[in-house]
Coordinates of C-alpha atoms and ligand atoms in Angstrom, one line a residue:
X213 CA 0.0 0.1 0.0
X214 CA 1.2 3.4 -0.9
X215 CA 2.0 5.6 2.1
X216 CA 1.1 9.3 1.6
X217 CA 1.0 12.5 3.7
X218 CA -1.8 12.7 6.0
X219 CA -4.7 14.5 4.9
X220 CA -4.5 18.3 5.6
X221 CA -0.8 18.2 6.3
X222 CA 1.4 20.0 3.8
X223 CA 4.7 19.3 2.4
X224 CA 6.7 22.4 1.8
X225 CA 9.1 22.0 -1.3
X226 CA 12.2 24.2 -1.5
X227 CA 10.7 27.3 -3.0
X228 CA 7.6 27.2 -0.6
X229 CA 10.1 26.8 2.4
X230 CA 12.1 29.6 1.1
X231 CA 9.0 31.9 1.1
X232 CA 8.0 30.7 4.6
X233 CA 11.7 31.4 5.7
X234 CA 11.5 34.9 4.1
X235 CA 8.3 35.7 6.0
X236 CA 9.8 34.4 9.3
X237 CA 12.9 36.4 8.9
X238 CA 10.9 39.6 8.0
X239 CA 8.6 39.1 11.0
X240 CA 11.5 38.3 13.3
X241 CA 13.2 41.5 12.2
X242 CA 10.0 43.8 12.7
X243 CA 9.3 42.2 16.2
X244 CA 12.9 42.7 17.2
X245 CA 12.5 46.4 16.2
X246 CA 9.7 46.7 18.7
X247 CA 11.6 45.0 21.5
X248 CA 9.7 41.8 21.5
X249 CA 11.5 38.6 22.9
X250 CA 11.1 35.1 21.3
X251 CA 10.1 32.3 23.6
X252 CA 9.9 28.5 22.9
X253 CA 6.7 26.7 23.8
X254 CA 5.8 23.1 23.8
X255 CA 3.7 21.7 20.8
X256 CA 1.8 19.5 23.3
X257 CA -0.3 20.7 26.3
X258 CA -2.6 19.2 28.7
X259 CA -6.2 19.1 27.1
X260 CA -7.5 20.9 30.0
X261 CA -5.5 24.1 29.2
X262 CA -7.5 24.6 25.9
X263 CA -10.8 23.6 27.3
X264 CA -10.4 26.1 29.9
X265 CA -8.8 29.0 28.2
X266 CA -10.0 28.8 24.6
X267 CA -13.5 27.6 25.7
X268 CA -15.5 24.4 25.8
X269 CA -18.1 25.8 23.4
X270 CA -15.7 27.0 20.5
X271 CA -15.4 25.0 17.4
X272 CA -11.6 24.5 18.1
X273 CA -12.2 22.6 21.4
X274 CA -15.5 21.1 20.4
X275 CA -14.4 19.4 17.2
X276 CA -11.0 20.4 16.0
X277 CA -8.5 19.2 18.5
X278 CA -6.0 16.4 17.9
X279 CA -6.4 14.9 21.6
X280 CA -5.0 11.6 22.8
X281 CA -4.2 9.9 25.9
X282 CA -0.3 9.3 26.5
X283 CA 1.0 6.0 28.0
X284 CA 0.2 7.4 31.4
X285 CA -3.5 8.0 30.5
X286 CA -3.1 11.7 30.6
X287 CA -5.3 13.5 28.1
X288 CA -2.9 15.6 26.0
X289 CA -3.5 17.9 22.9
X290 CA -1.5 19.0 20.0
X291 CA -1.8 22.8 20.4
X292 CA -4.4 24.3 18.1
X293 CA -3.2 27.8 18.9
X294 CA -0.5 29.6 20.8
X295 CA -2.1 32.0 23.1
X296 CA -3.1 29.4 25.9
X297 CA 0.3 27.9 26.0
X298 CA 1.9 31.3 26.0
X299 CA -0.2 32.4 28.9
X300 CA 0.3 29.2 30.8
X301 CA 4.2 29.5 30.4
X302 CA 4.2 33.3 31.5
X303 CA 2.1 32.4 34.6
X304 CA 4.1 29.2 35.4
X305 CA 7.4 31.1 35.1
X306 CA 6.4 34.0 37.1
X307 CA 6.5 36.5 34.0
X308 CA 3.1 38.0 34.5
X309 CA 2.9 39.5 37.9
X310 CA 3.5 43.3 38.1
X311 CA 5.6 43.0 35.0
X312 CA 5.4 44.2 31.3
X313 CA 6.2 41.6 28.7
X314 CA 6.1 41.6 24.9
X315 CA 6.8 37.9 23.7
X316 CA 6.6 36.2 20.5
X317 CA 6.7 32.6 19.3
X318 CA 6.5 30.6 16.0
X319 CA 5.7 27.1 15.1
X320 CA 3.1 24.6 13.9
X321 CA -0.4 24.5 15.2
X322 CA -2.9 21.6 14.6
X323 CA -6.6 21.8 13.9
X324 CA -8.8 18.9 12.5
X325 CA -10.5 21.3 10.0
X326 CA -11.9 20.4 6.5
X327 CA -8.8 21.1 4.3
X328 CA -8.8 23.4 1.4
X329 CA -6.6 26.1 -0.1
X330 CA -5.2 28.2 2.8
X331 CA -6.7 26.0 5.4
X332 CA -4.7 23.0 6.6
X333 CA -4.5 20.7 9.5
X334 CA -1.0 21.5 10.4
X335 CA -0.4 25.2 9.8
X336 CA 2.3 27.8 10.9
X337 CA 1.8 30.7 13.0
X338 CA 3.9 33.5 14.4
X339 CA 2.2 34.9 17.4
X340 CA 2.9 37.8 19.9
X341 CA 1.5 38.1 23.3
X342 CA 1.9 41.2 25.6
X343 CA 1.3 41.3 29.3
X344 CA 0.8 43.9 32.0
X345 CA -0.4 46.8 29.7
X346 CA -4.0 47.8 30.1
X347 CA -4.3 50.9 27.8
X348 CA -5.2 51.0 24.2
X349 CA -1.7 52.2 23.2
X350 CA -0.4 48.7 23.2
X351 CA -3.4 47.5 21.0
X352 CA -2.4 50.2 18.7
X353 CA 1.3 49.1 18.7
X354 CA 0.1 45.6 17.7
X355 CA -1.7 46.9 14.8
X356 CA 1.2 49.3 13.7
X357 CA 3.6 46.4 14.1
X358 CA 1.5 44.1 11.9
X359 CA 1.1 46.8 9.5
X360 CA 4.8 47.2 9.2
X361 CA 5.3 43.5 8.8
X362 CA 3.0 43.5 5.8
X363 CA 4.5 46.4 4.3
X364 CA 7.9 44.7 4.6
X365 CA 6.5 41.7 2.9
X366 CA 5.1 43.6 0.1
X367 CA 1.4 42.5 0.7
X368 CA -0.1 45.6 2.6
X369 CA -1.7 46.8 -0.5
X370 CA -3.8 43.6 -0.6
X371 CA -4.8 43.6 3.1
X372 CA -7.3 45.6 5.1
X373 CA -7.5 46.0 8.9
X374 CA -10.8 45.2 10.5
X375 CA -11.4 46.1 14.2
X376 CA -14.2 45.8 16.9
X377 CA -14.7 46.0 20.4
X378 CA -16.3 43.3 22.4
X379 CA -16.5 45.3 25.6
X380 CA -16.0 44.0 29.1
X381 CA -17.4 41.1 30.8
X382 CA -20.6 43.0 32.0
X383 CA -21.5 44.5 28.7
X384 CA -21.2 41.1 27.2
X385 CA -23.6 39.6 29.8
X386 CA -26.1 42.4 28.9
X387 CA -25.7 41.8 25.3
X388 CA -25.9 38.1 25.6
X389 CA -29.2 38.4 27.2
X390 CA -30.5 40.7 24.5
X391 CA -29.3 38.7 21.8
X392 CA -30.6 35.3 23.2
X393 CA -34.1 37.0 23.6
X394 CA -33.9 38.2 20.0
X395 CA -32.6 34.9 18.5
X396 CA -35.3 33.0 20.6
X397 CA -37.8 34.9 18.6
X398 CA -36.5 33.7 15.3
X399 CA -35.4 30.3 16.4
X400 CA -37.3 28.5 13.7
X401 CA -34.9 30.3 11.2
X402 CA -31.7 28.9 12.9
X403 CA -29.7 25.9 11.8
X404 CA -29.2 23.0 14.2
X405 CA -25.7 24.2 15.3
X406 CA -26.7 27.7 15.9
X407 CA -29.7 26.5 18.0
X408 CA -27.5 24.6 20.2
X409 CA -25.3 27.6 20.5
X410 CA -28.3 29.6 21.5
X411 CA -28.0 27.8 24.8
X412 CA -24.2 27.7 25.2
X413 CA -22.6 30.4 23.2
X414 CA -25.0 32.7 21.4
X415 CA -22.3 35.2 20.2
X416 CA -20.8 32.5 18.1
X417 CA -24.0 32.2 16.0
X418 CA -22.6 35.3 14.1
X419 CA -19.9 32.7 12.8
X420 CA -22.5 30.6 11.1
X421 CA -22.0 30.0 7.5
X422 CA -25.7 29.0 6.9
X423 CA -27.5 31.6 4.7
X424 CA -30.9 31.4 6.5
X425 CA -29.1 31.9 9.8
X426 CA -27.3 35.0 8.6
X427 CA -30.4 36.5 7.2
X428 CA -32.2 35.7 10.6
X429 CA -29.2 37.7 12.2
X430 CA -29.8 40.9 10.1
X431 CA -32.1 42.5 12.7
X432 CA -30.2 41.3 15.7
X433 CA -29.1 43.9 18.4
X434 CA -25.3 44.9 17.9
X435 CA -22.8 44.5 20.6
X436 CA -21.7 48.0 20.1
X437 CA -24.9 49.3 21.6
X438 CA -24.1 47.6 24.9
X439 CA -20.5 48.7 25.4
X440 CA -19.6 50.0 29.1
X441 CA -18.1 53.5 29.1
X442 CA -14.6 52.2 29.7
X443 CA -14.6 50.0 26.7
X444 CA -16.0 52.8 24.5
X445 CA -13.2 55.1 25.9
X446 CA -10.7 52.3 25.2
X447 CA -11.8 51.7 21.5
X448 CA -11.8 55.7 20.9
X449 CA -8.3 55.8 22.1
X450 CA -7.2 52.9 19.8
X451 CA -9.0 54.6 16.9
X452 CA -7.3 58.0 17.5
X453 CA -3.9 56.4 17.5
X454 CA -4.6 54.5 14.2
X455 CA -6.0 57.8 12.8
X456 CA -3.0 59.8 13.7
X457 CA -0.7 57.2 12.3
X458 CA -2.8 57.1 9.1
X459 CA -3.3 53.4 9.2
X460 CA -6.4 52.6 7.4
X461 CA -9.1 50.4 9.1
X462 CA -12.8 49.5 9.1
X463 CA -14.8 49.0 12.2
X464 CA -16.6 45.7 11.7
X465 CA -19.1 44.9 14.3
X466 CA -19.3 41.5 13.1
X467 CA -15.9 40.3 14.1
X468 CA -16.4 38.2 17.2
X469 CA -13.5 35.8 16.7
X470 CA -13.6 32.1 17.3
X471 CA -12.0 31.9 20.5
X472 CA -13.7 32.7 23.9
X473 CA -11.0 34.5 25.7
X474 CA -11.5 38.0 24.1
X475 CA -12.6 41.1 25.7
X476 CA -12.6 44.7 24.3
X477 CA -10.3 45.1 21.2
X478 CA -10.3 42.4 18.5
X479 CA -8.9 42.7 15.1
X480 CA -8.1 40.9 12.0
X481 CA -6.2 41.6 8.8
X482 CA -8.2 40.3 5.8
X483 CA -7.7 40.0 2.0
X484 CA -10.0 39.1 -0.8
X485 CA -7.2 37.4 -2.9
X486 CA -7.4 34.1 -1.2
X487 CA -11.1 33.2 -1.5
X488 CA -12.7 32.0 1.6
X489 CA -9.7 31.8 3.8
X490 CA -9.0 35.5 3.7
X491 CA -8.0 36.2 7.3
X492 CA -4.1 36.3 7.5
X493 CA -3.9 37.6 11.0
X494 CA -6.2 37.7 14.0
X495 CA -5.9 39.0 17.5
X496 CA -7.4 40.9 20.5
X497 CA -7.4 41.7 24.1
X498 CA -7.8 38.9 26.7
X499 CA -7.6 40.6 30.1
X500 CA -9.2 37.7 32.1
X501 CA -6.9 34.9 30.9
X502 CA -4.1 34.9 33.3
X503 CA -6.5 35.1 36.1
X504 CA -8.3 32.1 34.7
X505 CA -5.4 29.9 35.0
X506 CA -4.8 30.8 38.4
X507 CA -2.7 34.1 38.3
X508 CA -3.3 37.7 39.5
X509 CA -5.4 39.8 37.2
X510 CA -3.1 40.7 34.5
X511 CA -4.1 42.5 31.2
X512 CA -3.2 40.7 27.9
X513 CA -3.3 41.2 24.3
X514 CA -1.9 39.5 21.2
X515 CA -2.1 38.3 17.7
X516 CA -1.1 35.5 15.5
X517 CA -0.2 35.6 11.8
X518 CA -1.0 32.6 9.6
X519 CA 2.2 31.9 7.5
X520 CA 0.6 29.5 5.1
X521 CA -1.9 32.1 3.9
X522 CA 0.7 34.9 3.7
X523 CA 2.8 32.4 1.7
X524 CA -0.1 32.1 -0.8
X525 CA -0.2 35.9 -1.2
X526 CA 3.5 35.9 -2.1
X527 CA 3.7 32.8 -4.4
X528 CA 3.4 34.7 -7.6
X529 CA 5.6 37.6 -6.8
X530 CA 8.5 36.0 -4.7
X531 CA 11.9 35.7 -6.4
X532 CA 13.7 32.7 -5.3
X533 CA 17.3 33.1 -4.6
X534 CA 19.6 31.1 -6.9
X535 CA 20.6 27.7 -5.7
X536 CA 24.1 28.2 -6.5
X537 CA 26.7 31.1 -7.3
X538 CA 29.5 28.9 -8.1
X539 CA 29.2 25.3 -9.7
X540 CA 32.1 23.0 -9.8
X541 CA 32.2 20.4 -12.6
X542 CA 34.9 17.8 -12.7
X543 CA 35.6 14.4 -14.5
X544 CA 37.9 11.7 -13.3
X545 CA 38.6 10.3 -9.7
X546 CA 41.5 12.7 -8.9
X547 CA 39.7 15.7 -10.3
X548 CA 36.6 14.8 -8.3
X549 CA 38.7 14.6 -5.1
X550 CA 40.3 18.0 -6.2
X551 CA 37.0 19.7 -6.9
X552 CA 36.1 19.0 -3.2
X553 CA 39.3 20.6 -2.0
X554 CA 38.7 23.7 -4.3
X555 CA 35.1 24.0 -2.9
X556 CA 36.1 23.9 0.6
X557 CA 38.8 26.6 -0.1
X558 CA 36.1 28.8 -1.6
X559 CA 33.8 28.2 1.2
X560 CA 36.6 29.1 3.7
X561 CA 37.2 32.4 1.9
X562 CA 33.6 33.4 0.9
X563 CA 31.1 32.2 3.5
X564 CA 28.1 33.8 1.7
X565 CA 28.8 32.3 -1.7
X566 CA 26.7 29.0 -2.5
X567 CA 29.1 26.5 -3.9
X568 CA 27.8 23.3 -5.4
X569 CA 30.0 20.4 -6.3
X570 CA 28.7 18.3 -9.1
X571 CA 28.9 14.8 -7.1
X572 CA 27.1 13.0 -10.1
X573 CA 29.0 10.9 -12.7
X574 CA 27.8 12.8 -15.8
X575 CA 29.9 14.0 -18.7
X576 CA 31.1 17.7 -18.5
X577 CA 28.3 18.7 -20.9
X578 CA 25.7 17.2 -18.6
X579 CA 27.3 18.9 -15.7
X580 CA 27.4 22.2 -17.3
X581 CA 23.6 21.9 -18.0
X582 CA 23.0 21.4 -14.3
X583 CA 25.4 24.4 -13.6
X584 CA 23.1 26.5 -15.8
X585 CA 20.0 25.4 -14.1
X586 CA 21.5 26.0 -10.7
X587 CA 21.5 29.7 -11.5
X588 CA 25.2 29.9 -10.8
X589 CA 27.1 32.6 -12.6
X590 CA 30.5 30.8 -12.6
X591 CA 31.3 27.2 -13.3
X592 CA 34.7 25.9 -12.4
X593 CA 35.8 23.1 -14.6
X594 CA 38.4 20.5 -13.2
X595 CA 39.7 17.8 -15.6
X596 CA 42.9 15.9 -15.6
X597 CA 44.8 18.7 -17.1
X598 CA 43.8 21.0 -14.4
X599 CA 44.8 18.6 -11.7
X600 CA 48.1 18.0 -13.2
X601 CA 48.9 21.8 -13.6
X602 CA 47.2 22.9 -10.2
X603 CA 44.6 25.0 -12.1
X604 CA 41.0 25.6 -12.6
X605 CA 39.1 26.7 -15.6
X606 CA 36.6 29.3 -15.2
X607 CA 33.4 29.6 -17.4
X608 CA 31.2 32.6 -17.3
X609 CA 27.6 31.1 -17.4
X610 CA 25.8 34.5 -17.7
X611 CA 28.3 36.6 -19.7
X612 CA 29.6 36.2 -23.1
X613 CA 33.3 36.1 -22.0
X614 CA 36.3 33.8 -22.9
X615 CA 36.7 30.9 -20.7
X616 CA 40.1 31.2 -18.7
X617 CA 42.4 29.0 -16.7
X618 CA 44.0 30.1 -13.5
X619 CA 46.3 28.8 -10.9
X620 CA 44.1 27.4 -8.1
X621 CA 45.9 29.5 -5.5
X622 CA 44.9 32.6 -7.4
X623 CA 41.2 31.6 -7.3
X624 CA 40.6 33.5 -4.1
X625 CA 41.9 36.8 -5.6
X626 CA 40.0 36.1 -8.8
X627 CA 36.7 35.7 -6.9
X628 CA 37.3 38.6 -4.8
X629 CA 37.8 40.9 -8.0
X630 CA 34.8 39.3 -9.5
X631 CA 32.5 39.9 -6.6
X632 CA 33.5 43.5 -6.1
X633 CA 32.6 44.2 -9.8
X634 CA 29.1 42.6 -9.4
Ligands
HAM173 P1 -7.0 32.4 15.0 O1 -7.8 33.5 14.3 O2 -7.6 31.4 15.4 O3 -6.3 33.1 16.2 O4 -5.6 32.1 14.2 C1 -4.7 33.2 13.6 C2 -4.4 33.0 12.1 O5 -3.8 31.6 12.0 C3 -5.6 33.0 11.2 O6 -5.9 34.5 11.0 C4 -5.2 32.3 10.0 O7 -4.2 33.2 9.2 C5 -4.2 31.3 10.5 N1 -5.0 30.0 10.6 C6 -5.9 29.5 11.5 N2 -6.4 28.2 11.3 C7 -5.6 28.0 10.1 C8 -5.7 26.7 9.3 N3 -6.4 25.7 9.5 N4 -5.0 26.7 8.3 C9 -4.0 27.7 7.8 N5 -4.0 28.9 8.7 C10 -4.7 29.0 9.7 C11 -5.4 32.6 17.0 O8 -4.9 31.5 17.0 C12 -5.1 33.4 18.4 N6 -4.3 32.5 19.3 C13 -4.5 34.8 17.9 C14 -4.2 35.5 19.1 C15 -3.0 35.7 19.8 N7 -5.1 36.3 20.0 C16 -4.4 36.9 20.9 N8 -3.2 36.5 20.8

């Protein structure tokens, strides 16, 4: 039987991985420029962590987690997202109490979702979580930071920022009551999932994709009208900063986010270039989370970027780097050994050059074809004559120039001159 990759798990081929690496490097640089510090988090956590922090009634916990018992019958879960683990780590290691933290992490997340373009069962996130800052300035900072990331990646023009406020716990209680009462009146219009959520988590009904349910929601009360004064002031503060920095955004009252932990600010960066999976970044404030895991009340806010989706946006415009700068072709046993020596010498002197030694057994012609395909601009040719004379022959692959033979001990000087003219 043929063994294939597990459904929803992506292989990243060299070009794709290069795009992911470019995104990671860019994001890392921008996060560094805002003083964020990287942390490493386990991929596996106790199942209860997600039940408690992400919420029992969310899609993620209800039906998307990779959960299993280990050999000790402890229920463990492959992390579906990074915030819960980061909050646990910060609390467990004493990073939250009376402190300010700006942290970030990167790595794979796992959700048992229906796979399609831009939606996978293993996907990469880079997330940032900030602790100890209650004001709207840090919320704004996260939006400026993500905006800077998208500008550096060259995708800002295809993305829009959408923001909303979910208010404080009290405004949500009042809103929930009003929403439940409204939806009970149109219960016959709701799909089965939404009917169940009417009891457990009515706000999540906004996430329903069922057209009938969506039209029943049209006359529903809006959370905006139930916001407490402090949350309104917080949201106004955020908007003022975005306005003064001229970051375009849209207030979208329908953003409720699929995780239970948010309060006040929530935001998403969305594109219409990716079809249904258009959200490339989501985040918000979660002031109750540290306390929920047993810590002192500590404000928190963060976001996560989906690398797979950003990579799809870059696919057509990203220019891959050449595989090689210098390609070494050789024929005959002695020449092959000599080629390896020459290559090591080049690498000693020029660490940033990419040097490939043809380790196949092909003829020179075939090797030079591969040299061409590698993108190299120079081929070094080593045959029996070169070995005997202590020389290498240099062929310019991208320029119309005569082939030349030089002594191997002059190769360093040749390359230095060559590179300085490039
Ligand atoms: P989230 O909205 O669930 O938020 O995920 C963040 C991003 O991860 C999404 O915008 C999307 O780009 C990407 N993503 C999610 N699921 C998939 C999937 N199945 N395949 C590909 N990409 C996916 C969170 O995870 C929160 N922890 C964000 C956060 C951090 N909030 C506060 N701090």
